[in-house]
PDB file of C-alpha atoms in Angstrom:
ATOM      1  CA  MET A  12     -21.981 -18.053  82.239  1.00 35.00           C
ATOM      2  CA  THR A  13     -18.664 -16.509  81.248  1.00 40.00           C
ATOM      3  CA  GLU A  14     -15.829 -18.423  79.595  1.00 39.00           C
ATOM      4  CA  ALA A  15     -12.178 -17.268  79.684  1.00 40.00           C
ATOM      5  CA  TRP A  16      -9.007 -18.709  78.340  1.00 34.00           C
ATOM      6  CA  MET A  17      -5.325 -18.026  79.000  1.00 33.00           C
ATOM      7  CA  ASP A  18      -2.308 -18.416  76.756  1.00 37.00           C
ATOM      8  CA  ASP A  19       1.028 -19.205  78.372  1.00 39.00           C
ATOM      9  CA  ILE A  20       4.437 -18.299  76.964  1.00 37.00           C
ATOM     10  CA  THR A  21       7.518 -19.276  78.947  1.00 39.00           C
ATOM     11  CA  VAL A  22       9.549 -16.311  80.177  1.00 43.00           C
ATOM     12  CA  GLN A  23      13.009 -16.261  78.639  1.00 42.00           C
ATOM     13  CA  SER A  24      16.203 -15.123  80.413  1.00 43.00           C
ATOM     14  CA  TYR A  25      14.389 -15.447  83.732  1.00 59.00           C
ATOM     15  CA  GLU A  26      17.568 -15.039  85.741  1.00 64.00           C
ATOM     16  CA  ARG A  27      17.658 -11.366  84.743  1.00 85.00           C
ATOM     17  CA  ALA A  28      13.886 -10.919  84.625  1.00 92.00           C
ATOM     18  CA  TYR A  29      12.208  -8.404  86.917  1.00 95.00           C
ATOM     19  CA  PHE A  30       9.064  -6.353  87.259  1.00 97.00           C
ATOM     20  CA  GLU A  31       8.552  -2.751  88.345  1.00 98.00           C
ATOM     21  CA  TYR A  32       5.637  -1.631  90.509  1.00 98.00           C
ATOM     22  CA  ASN A  33       5.217   1.395  92.740  1.00 97.00           C
ATOM     23  CA  ASP A  34       8.427   2.855  91.243  1.00 95.00           C
ATOM     24  CA  GLN A  35      10.503  -0.070  92.540  1.00 96.00           C
ATOM     25  CA  ALA A  36      12.074  -3.021  90.752  1.00 97.00           C
ATOM     26  CA  SER A  37      11.506  -6.506  92.145  1.00 94.00           C
ATOM     27  CA  SER A  38      15.249  -7.187  91.917  1.00 92.00           C
ATOM     28  CA  GLU A  39      15.895  -4.266  94.266  1.00 91.00           C
ATOM     29  CA  MET A  40      13.551  -5.900  96.767  1.00 90.00           C
ATOM     30  CA  GLY A  41      15.502  -9.173  96.751  1.00 87.00           C
ATOM     31  CA  LEU A  42      12.963 -11.064  94.639  1.00 88.00           C
ATOM     32  CA  THR A  43      13.953 -13.482  91.889  1.00 88.00           C
ATOM     33  CA  ILE A  44      11.501 -14.350  89.115  1.00 90.00           C
ATOM     34  CA  SER A  45      10.913 -18.076  88.798  1.00 86.00           C
ATOM     35  CA  ALA A  46      11.565 -19.782  85.461  1.00 82.00           C
ATOM     36  CA  ASP A  47       7.975 -21.028  85.345  1.00 81.00           C
ATOM     37  CA  THR A  48       6.451 -17.552  85.342  1.00 83.00           C
ATOM     38  CA  THR A  49       4.420 -17.338  82.147  1.00 78.00           C
ATOM     39  CA  GLN A  50       2.824 -14.631  80.031  1.00 78.00           C
ATOM     40  CA  HIS A  51      -0.950 -14.555  80.507  1.00 80.00           C
ATOM     41  CA  SER A  52      -3.778 -13.162  78.404  1.00 82.00           C
ATOM     42  CA  PRO A  53      -7.288 -12.045  79.363  1.00 87.00           C
ATOM     43  CA  GLY A  54     -10.461 -13.893  78.563  1.00 84.00           C
ATOM     44  CA  TYR A  55     -13.107 -12.476  76.253  1.00 81.00           C
ATOM     45  CA  ASP A  56     -16.491 -11.931  77.866  1.00 78.00           C
ATOM     46  CA  VAL A  57     -18.950 -14.308  76.231  1.00 78.00           C
ATOM     47  CA  GLU A  58     -22.190 -15.666  77.679  1.00 83.00           C
ATOM     48  CA  PHE A  59     -23.687 -18.910  76.441  1.00 84.00           C
ATOM     49  CA  GLU A  60     -27.405 -19.630  76.267  1.00 86.00           C
ATOM     50  CA  THR A  61     -29.100 -22.985  75.826  1.00 84.00           C
ATOM     51  CA  VAL A  62     -32.146 -22.987  73.566  1.00 81.00           C
ATOM     52  CA  GLN A  63     -34.611 -25.839  73.945  1.00 82.00           C
ATOM     53  CA  GLY A  64     -34.749 -27.967  70.836  1.00 80.00           C
ATOM     54  CA  ARG A  65     -31.540 -26.521  69.395  1.00 79.00           C
ATOM     55  CA  ASP A  66     -28.219 -28.316  69.330  1.00 80.00           C
ATOM     56  CA  GLY A  67     -25.296 -26.542  70.965  1.00 81.00           C
ATOM     57  CA  ASP A  68     -25.279 -23.116  72.643  1.00 83.00           C
ATOM     58  CA  LEU A  69     -25.803 -19.566  71.465  1.00 84.00           C
ATOM     59  CA  ALA A  70     -22.827 -17.275  72.117  1.00 86.00           C
ATOM     60  CA  MET A  71     -23.729 -13.797  73.385  1.00 84.00           C
ATOM     61  CA  ASP A  72     -20.881 -11.365  72.749  1.00 80.00           C
ATOM     62  CA  ASN A  73     -20.529  -8.752  75.534  1.00 83.00           C
ATOM     63  CA  ASP A  74     -17.974  -6.857  73.428  1.00 78.00           C
ATOM     64  CA  ARG A  75     -15.235  -6.601  76.050  1.00 83.00           C
ATOM     65  CA  PHE A  76     -12.167  -8.299  77.434  1.00 86.00           C
ATOM     66  CA  GLU A  77     -12.099  -9.185  81.118  1.00 93.00           C
ATOM     67  CA  SER A  78      -9.642  -8.151  83.784  1.00 93.00           C
ATOM     68  CA  PHE A  79      -7.560 -11.134  84.832  1.00 94.00           C
ATOM     69  CA  ILE A  80      -5.120 -12.427  87.443  1.00 94.00           C
ATOM     70  CA  TYR A  81      -1.463 -12.413  86.404  1.00 94.00           C
ATOM     71  CA  PRO A  82       0.600 -14.571  88.805  1.00 92.00           C
ATOM     72  CA  ILE A  83       4.279 -13.631  88.890  1.00 93.00           C
ATOM     73  CA  ARG A  84       6.091 -16.519  90.581  1.00 89.00           C
ATOM     74  CA  VAL A  85       8.969 -15.403  92.763  1.00 88.00           C
ATOM     75  CA  TYR A  86      11.196 -16.383  95.642  1.00 82.00           C
ATOM     76  CA  LEU A  87      13.135 -14.203  98.050  1.00 81.00           C
ATOM     77  CA  ARG A  88      16.878 -14.092  98.508  1.00 74.00           C
ATOM     78  CA  ALA A  89      16.756 -12.956 102.143  1.00 65.00           C
ATOM     79  CA  GLU A  90      20.332 -13.486 103.201  1.00 69.00           C
ATOM     80  CA  GLY A  91      20.465 -12.787 106.925  1.00 73.00           C
ATOM     81  CA  GLU A  92      17.141 -10.910 106.891  1.00 74.00           C
ATOM     82  CA  ASP A  93      14.460 -11.729 109.431  1.00 75.00           C
ATOM     83  CA  ALA A  94      11.400 -13.233 107.732  1.00 68.00           C
ATOM     84  CA  HIS A  95       9.014 -10.859 109.509  1.00 72.00           C
ATOM     85  CA  ALA A  96      11.050  -7.841 108.457  1.00 79.00           C
ATOM     86  CA  ALA A  97      11.115  -9.083 104.866  1.00 78.00           C
ATOM     87  CA  SER A  98       7.372  -9.679 104.911  1.00 75.00           C
ATOM     88  CA  SER A  99       6.674  -6.170 106.191  1.00 82.00           C
ATOM     89  CA  ARG A 100       9.049  -4.595 103.668  1.00 86.00           C
ATOM     90  CA  ILE A 101       7.553  -6.372 100.657  1.00 87.00           C
ATOM     91  CA  SER A 102       3.975  -5.876 101.814  1.00 87.00           C
ATOM     92  CA  ARG A 103       4.522  -2.123 102.287  1.00 92.00           C
ATOM     93  CA  TRP A 104       5.942  -1.904  98.773  1.00 94.00           C
ATOM     94  CA  LEU A 105       3.199  -3.858  96.998  1.00 95.00           C
ATOM     95  CA  LYS A 106       0.261  -2.464  98.997  1.00 94.00           C
ATOM     96  CA  LYS A 107       1.203   1.201  99.090  1.00 93.00           C
ATOM     97  CA  ASN A 108      -1.928   3.182  98.096  1.00 92.00           C
ATOM     98  CA  VAL A 109      -3.788   0.165  96.750  1.00 94.00           C
ATOM     99  CA  ARG A 110      -5.221   1.051  93.343  1.00 95.00           C
ATOM    100  CA  TYR A 111      -4.486   0.359  89.676  1.00 97.00           C
ATOM    101  CA  LYS A 112      -0.928   1.440  88.839  1.00 97.00           C
ATOM    102  CA  PRO A 113       1.646   0.905  86.089  1.00 98.00           C
ATOM    103  CA  LEU A 114       3.257  -2.537  86.038  1.00 98.00           C
ATOM    104  CA  TYR A 115       6.342  -3.055  83.875  1.00 98.00           C
ATOM    105  CA  LEU A 116       7.511  -6.567  82.950  1.00 96.00           C
ATOM    106  CA  SER A 117      11.050  -6.963  81.643  1.00 95.00           C
ATOM    107  CA  TRP A 118       9.944  -9.903  79.481  1.00 93.00           C
ATOM    108  CA  ASP A 119       7.441  -7.670  77.641  1.00 94.00           C
ATOM    109  CA  PRO A 120       9.669  -4.597  77.411  1.00 96.00           C
ATOM    110  CA  ASP A 121       7.751  -2.490  74.880  1.00 97.00           C
ATOM    111  CA  TYR A 122       4.565  -2.209  76.933  1.00 98.00           C
ATOM    112  CA  ILE A 123       3.222  -1.015  80.266  1.00 98.00           C
ATOM    113  CA  TYR A 124       0.381  -2.772  82.104  1.00 98.00           C
ATOM    114  CA  SER A 125      -2.202  -1.447  84.551  1.00 97.00           C
ATOM    115  CA  ALA A 126      -2.429  -3.632  87.656  1.00 98.00           C
ATOM    116  CA  ILE A 127      -3.406  -3.739  91.310  1.00 97.00           C
ATOM    117  CA  PHE A 128      -1.970  -5.903  94.086  1.00 96.00           C
ATOM    118  CA  TYR A 129      -4.133  -6.489  97.130  1.00 92.00           C
ATOM    119  CA  GLU A 130      -3.744 -10.146  98.202  1.00 86.00           C
ATOM    120  CA  GLN A 131      -2.039 -11.426 101.338  1.00 80.00           C
ATOM    121  CA  PHE A 132       0.987 -13.703 101.213  1.00 74.00           C
ATOM    122  CA  ASP A 133       3.206 -15.554 103.667  1.00 67.00           C
ATOM    123  CA  VAL A 134       6.801 -14.457 103.318  1.00 62.00           C
ATOM    124  CA  GLU A 135       8.074 -17.813 104.593  1.00 60.00           C
ATOM    125  CA  ASP A 136       6.738 -19.306 101.380  1.00 62.00           C
ATOM    126  CA  LEU A 137       9.042 -16.919  99.511  1.00 60.00           C
ATOM    127  CA  LEU A 138      12.200 -18.290 101.077  1.00 61.00           C
ATOM    128  CA  PRO A 139      14.194 -20.714  98.910  1.00 57.00           C
ATOM    129  CA  ARG A 140      13.934 -23.562 101.405  1.00 55.00           C
ATOM    130  CA  PHE A 141      10.138 -23.478 101.042  1.00 54.00           C
ATOM    131  CA  GLY A 142       9.997 -22.934  97.267  1.00 54.00           C
ATOM    132  CA  LYS A 143       8.181 -20.120  95.509  1.00 70.00           C
ATOM    133  CA  ILE A 144       4.788 -18.408  95.483  1.00 75.00           C
ATOM    134  CA  PRO A 145       2.817 -16.412  92.943  1.00 83.00           C
ATOM    135  CA  LEU A 146       2.326 -12.706  93.530  1.00 91.00           C
ATOM    136  CA  ASN A 147      -1.132 -12.315  92.023  1.00 93.00           C
ATOM    137  CA  PHE A 148      -1.645  -9.010  90.239  1.00 96.00           C
ATOM    138  CA  LYS A 149      -5.089  -8.178  88.924  1.00 96.00           C
ATOM    139  CA  CYS A 150      -4.508  -6.654  85.486  1.00 97.00           C
ATOM    140  CA  HIS A 151      -6.525  -4.559  83.084  1.00 96.00           C
ATOM    141  CA  PRO A 152      -6.892  -6.461  79.788  1.00 97.00           C
ATOM    142  CA  ILE A 153      -5.319  -3.650  77.751  1.00 97.00           C
ATOM    143  CA  LYS A 154      -1.626  -2.734  77.789  1.00 98.00           C
ATOM    144  CA  PHE A 155      -0.060   0.399  76.313  1.00 98.00           C
ATOM    145  CA  ALA A 156       2.973   0.712  74.049  1.00 98.00           C
ATOM    146  CA  LEU A 157       5.630   2.790  75.799  1.00 98.00           C
ATOM    147  CA  LEU A 158       6.318   4.723  72.582  1.00 97.00           C
ATOM    148  CA  GLY A 159       2.666   5.716  72.432  1.00 98.00           C
ATOM    149  CA  LEU A 160       2.854   7.360  75.856  1.00 98.00           C
ATOM    150  CA  GLU A 161       5.345   9.945  74.618  1.00 97.00           C
ATOM    151  CA  PRO A 162       3.689  13.275  73.603  1.00 98.00           C
ATOM    152  CA  GLN A 163       4.189  14.136  69.925  1.00 98.00           C
ATOM    153  CA  ASN A 164       4.555  17.763  68.838  1.00 98.00           C
ATOM    154  CA  MET A 165       2.569  17.949  65.621  1.00 98.00           C
ATOM    155  CA  THR A 166       2.924  20.098  62.532  1.00 98.00           C
ATOM    156  CA  ASN A 167       0.016  20.672  60.157  1.00 98.00           C
ATOM    157  CA  GLY A 168      -0.107  17.628  57.883  1.00 98.00           C
ATOM    158  CA  ALA A 169       2.072  15.353  60.037  1.00 98.00           C
ATOM    159  CA  ALA A 170       1.100  11.702  60.426  1.00 98.00           C
ATOM    160  CA  LEU A 171       0.809   9.285  63.345  1.00 98.00           C
ATOM    161  CA  TYR A 172       1.094   5.607  62.448  1.00 98.00           C
ATOM    162  CA  ASN A 173      -0.780   3.084  64.585  1.00 98.00           C
ATOM    163  CA  SER A 174       1.003  -0.255  64.187  1.00 98.00           C
ATOM    164  CA  GLU A 175      -1.272  -2.011  66.695  1.00 98.00           C
ATOM    165  CA  ASP A 176      -4.528  -3.710  65.732  1.00 96.00           C
ATOM    166  CA  ARG A 177      -6.674  -1.691  68.133  1.00 97.00           C
ATOM    167  CA  THR A 178      -8.009   1.853  67.804  1.00 98.00           C
ATOM    168  CA  ALA A 179      -6.225   4.266  70.153  1.00 98.00           C
ATOM    169  CA  LYS A 180      -7.856   6.940  72.309  1.00 98.00           C
ATOM    170  CA  PRO A 181      -5.400   9.862  72.318  1.00 98.00           C
ATOM    171  CA  LEU A 182      -4.768  12.801  74.608  1.00 98.00           C
ATOM    172  CA  ILE A 183      -4.823  16.013  72.550  1.00 98.00           C
ATOM    173  CA  GLU A 184      -3.483  19.305  73.897  1.00 98.00           C
ATOM    174  CA  ILE A 185      -4.138  22.405  71.801  1.00 98.00           C
ATOM    175  CA  THR A 186      -2.714  25.887  72.192  1.00 98.00           C
ATOM    176  CA  GLY A 187      -4.674  28.413  70.154  1.00 98.00           C
ATOM    177  CA  SER A 188      -7.734  30.614  70.044  1.00 98.00           C
ATOM    178  CA  GLY A 189     -11.073  31.013  68.349  1.00 98.00           C
ATOM    179  CA  ASN A 190     -12.748  28.355  66.211  1.00 98.00           C
ATOM    180  CA  ILE A 191     -10.539  25.359  65.459  1.00 98.00           C
ATOM    181  CA  GLN A 192     -11.145  22.212  63.422  1.00 98.00           C
ATOM    182  CA  LEU A 193      -8.875  19.163  63.538  1.00 98.00           C
ATOM    183  CA  ASN A 194      -9.033  16.669  60.667  1.00 98.00           C
ATOM    184  CA  ARG A 195      -7.820  13.081  60.337  1.00 98.00           C
ATOM    185  CA  ASN A 196      -7.139  11.862  56.813  1.00 98.00           C
ATOM    186  CA  GLY A 197      -9.150  14.786  55.474  1.00 97.00           C
ATOM    187  CA  GLU A 198     -12.252  14.112  57.597  1.00 98.00           C
ATOM    188  CA  PRO A 199     -13.447  16.213  60.578  1.00 98.00           C
ATOM    189  CA  TRP A 200     -11.879  14.835  63.756  1.00 98.00           C
ATOM    190  CA  ALA A 201     -12.713  17.492  66.364  1.00 98.00           C
ATOM    191  CA  ILE A 202     -14.540  20.817  66.023  1.00 98.00           C
ATOM    192  CA  LEU A 203     -13.961  23.430  68.722  1.00 98.00           C
ATOM    193  CA  THR A 204     -15.442  26.872  69.216  1.00 97.00           C
ATOM    194  CA  SER A 205     -14.248  29.931  71.154  1.00 97.00           C
ATOM    195  CA  VAL A 206     -10.991  28.379  72.352  1.00 98.00           C
ATOM    196  CA  ASP A 207      -9.310  30.770  74.774  1.00 97.00           C
ATOM    197  CA  GLY A 208      -5.584  30.071  74.938  1.00 97.00           C
ATOM    198  CA  SER A 209      -5.624  26.297  75.367  1.00 98.00           C
ATOM    199  CA  ILE A 210      -7.860  23.249  75.566  1.00 98.00           C
ATOM    200  CA  THR A 211      -7.352  19.524  76.171  1.00 98.00           C
ATOM    201  CA  ILE A 212      -9.322  16.604  74.730  1.00 98.00           C
ATOM    202  CA  ASP A 213      -8.948  13.278  76.544  1.00 98.00           C
ATOM    203  CA  SER A 214     -10.560  10.591  74.421  1.00 98.00           C
ATOM    204  CA  ALA A 215      -9.918   7.845  76.989  1.00 97.00           C
ATOM    205  CA  SER A 216     -11.879   9.596  79.749  1.00 97.00           C
ATOM    206  CA  MET A 217     -14.204  11.258  77.205  1.00 97.00           C
ATOM    207  CA  SER A 218     -13.596  14.701  78.660  1.00 98.00           C
ATOM    208  CA  VAL A 219     -12.682  18.187  77.451  1.00 98.00           C
ATOM    209  CA  TYR A 220     -11.093  20.670  79.823  1.00 98.00           C
ATOM    210  CA  LYS A 221      -8.900  23.709  80.333  1.00 97.00           C
ATOM    211  CA  GLY A 222      -6.803  23.370  83.459  1.00 95.00           C
ATOM    212  CA  GLU A 223      -9.232  21.931  85.992  1.00 93.00           C
ATOM    213  CA  ALA A 224     -12.320  23.494  84.399  1.00 96.00           C
ATOM    214  CA  ASN A 225     -14.748  21.510  82.247  1.00 97.00           C
ATOM    215  CA  ALA A 226     -14.756  22.805  78.662  1.00 97.00           C
ATOM    216  CA  GLY A 227     -17.066  20.237  77.099  1.00 96.00           C
ATOM    217  CA  ASN A 228     -19.360  22.967  75.787  1.00 96.00           C
ATOM    218  CA  LYS A 229     -16.605  24.106  73.413  1.00 97.00           C
ATOM    219  CA  MET A 230     -16.518  20.835  71.412  1.00 97.00           C
ATOM    220  CA  ASN A 231     -19.058  19.817  68.801  1.00 96.00           C
ATOM    221  CA  GLY A 232     -20.680  16.628  70.044  1.00 92.00           C
ATOM    222  CA  ASN A 233     -22.283  15.650  66.734  1.00 94.00           C
ATOM    223  CA  LEU A 234     -19.249  13.955  65.208  1.00 95.00           C
ATOM    224  CA  ARG A 235     -19.086  10.148  65.281  1.00 95.00           C
ATOM    225  CA  PRO A 236     -17.162   8.983  67.094  1.00 96.00           C
ATOM    226  CA  MET A 237     -17.739  11.925  69.419  1.00 96.00           C
ATOM    227  CA  PHE A 238     -14.128  11.871  70.667  1.00 98.00           C
ATOM    228  CA  PRO A 239     -11.099  11.625  68.359  1.00 98.00           C
ATOM    229  CA  GLN A 240      -9.661   8.171  67.733  1.00 98.00           C
ATOM    230  CA  LEU A 241      -6.581   6.828  65.942  1.00 98.00           C
ATOM    231  CA  PRO A 242      -7.442   3.630  64.018  1.00 98.00           C
ATOM    232  CA  PRO A 243      -4.737   1.192  62.902  1.00 98.00           C
ATOM    233  CA  GLY A 244      -2.645   2.483  60.025  1.00 98.00           C
ATOM    234  CA  ASN A 245      -1.682   5.983  58.930  1.00 98.00           C
ATOM    235  CA  ASN A 246      -3.408   8.995  60.484  1.00 98.00           C
ATOM    236  CA  VAL A 247      -2.636  12.345  58.831  1.00 98.00           C
ATOM    237  CA  ILE A 248      -3.583  15.241  61.120  1.00 98.00           C
ATOM    238  CA  THR A 249      -4.408  18.672  59.705  1.00 98.00           C
ATOM    239  CA  TRP A 250      -6.205  21.675  61.102  1.00 98.00           C
ATOM    240  CA  THR A 251      -7.791  25.010  60.321  1.00 98.00           C
ATOM    241  CA  GLY A 252      -7.991  27.982  62.652  1.00 98.00           C
ATOM    242  CA  SER A 253      -5.524  29.704  64.930  1.00 97.00           C
ATOM    243  CA  VAL A 254      -3.389  26.871  66.352  1.00 98.00           C
ATOM    244  CA  THR A 255       0.057  27.747  67.688  1.00 98.00           C
ATOM    245  CA  ALA A 256       0.856  24.294  69.095  1.00 98.00           C
ATOM    246  CA  LEU A 257      -0.677  20.817  68.950  1.00 98.00           C
ATOM    247  CA  GLN A 258       0.583  17.957  71.090  1.00 98.00           C
ATOM    248  CA  ILE A 259      -0.845  14.448  70.807  1.00 98.00           C
ATOM    249  CA  THR A 260      -0.132  11.506  73.101  1.00 98.00           C
ATOM    250  CA  PRO A 261      -1.356   8.595  70.934  1.00 98.00           C
ATOM    251  CA  ARG A 262      -1.704   5.901  73.627  1.00 98.00           C
ATOM    252  CA  TRP A 263      -1.227   2.950  71.271  1.00 98.00           C
ATOM    253  CA  GLU A 264      -2.908  -0.033  72.889  1.00 98.00           C
ATOM    254  CA  ALA A 265      -2.949  -3.806  72.575  1.00 97.00           C
ATOM    255  CA  VAL A 266      -4.720  -6.706  74.231  1.00 96.00           C
ATOM    256  CA  VAL A 267      -2.450  -8.277  76.861  1.00 94.00           C
TER     257      VAL A 267
END
């Protein structure tokens, strides 16, 4: 049995609120965000077991947050537009190449979400005379700080500060050659051998590559964690070896 909870925070300045999905703003599609749209949070995955002869339940921690449904309540200002045409237009926008994509919410402006829209809706319910409906996005439980998605050109000894309370999984792009060691706060962070021009470490996907070719055999897999991470706080990055450029995309993350 899994238990989830949701925290609601009323959206402020809803008259100017909008969301962006599939490179299009909801306001450009004639949608107005309802004042009762609320901020939602994911549930934590916990299973409860009943033990005979013991009062209460045992909580089994599955060590993960769950994906969740985020309903954005909207109505359509379709002045003079045929309802069927409006339905087709909005459906094409929301269901173009259905998969997880970036979702930006103007009421949470410092972060980007990962969401998918796949449900059906009746556009007549969007029209003001019928009220409003929720557009139900299924969201990943983790959102990313926009600042953390900007690549940082590093110098030897420069620091990256993680102001979130979760450990980040960065994208690291190295230009250099030969044997290279990256350190974080003086401790080995990544050890690479026989680098030939460039190499990329993606800690989120746990992969090492050059171009489209797998280069996992060039990284020492004995470090723990195996892939570089950026814990909360200050992270001073140094290196030894022939490095001509180091670019790190931190990917600061937070629970939605």
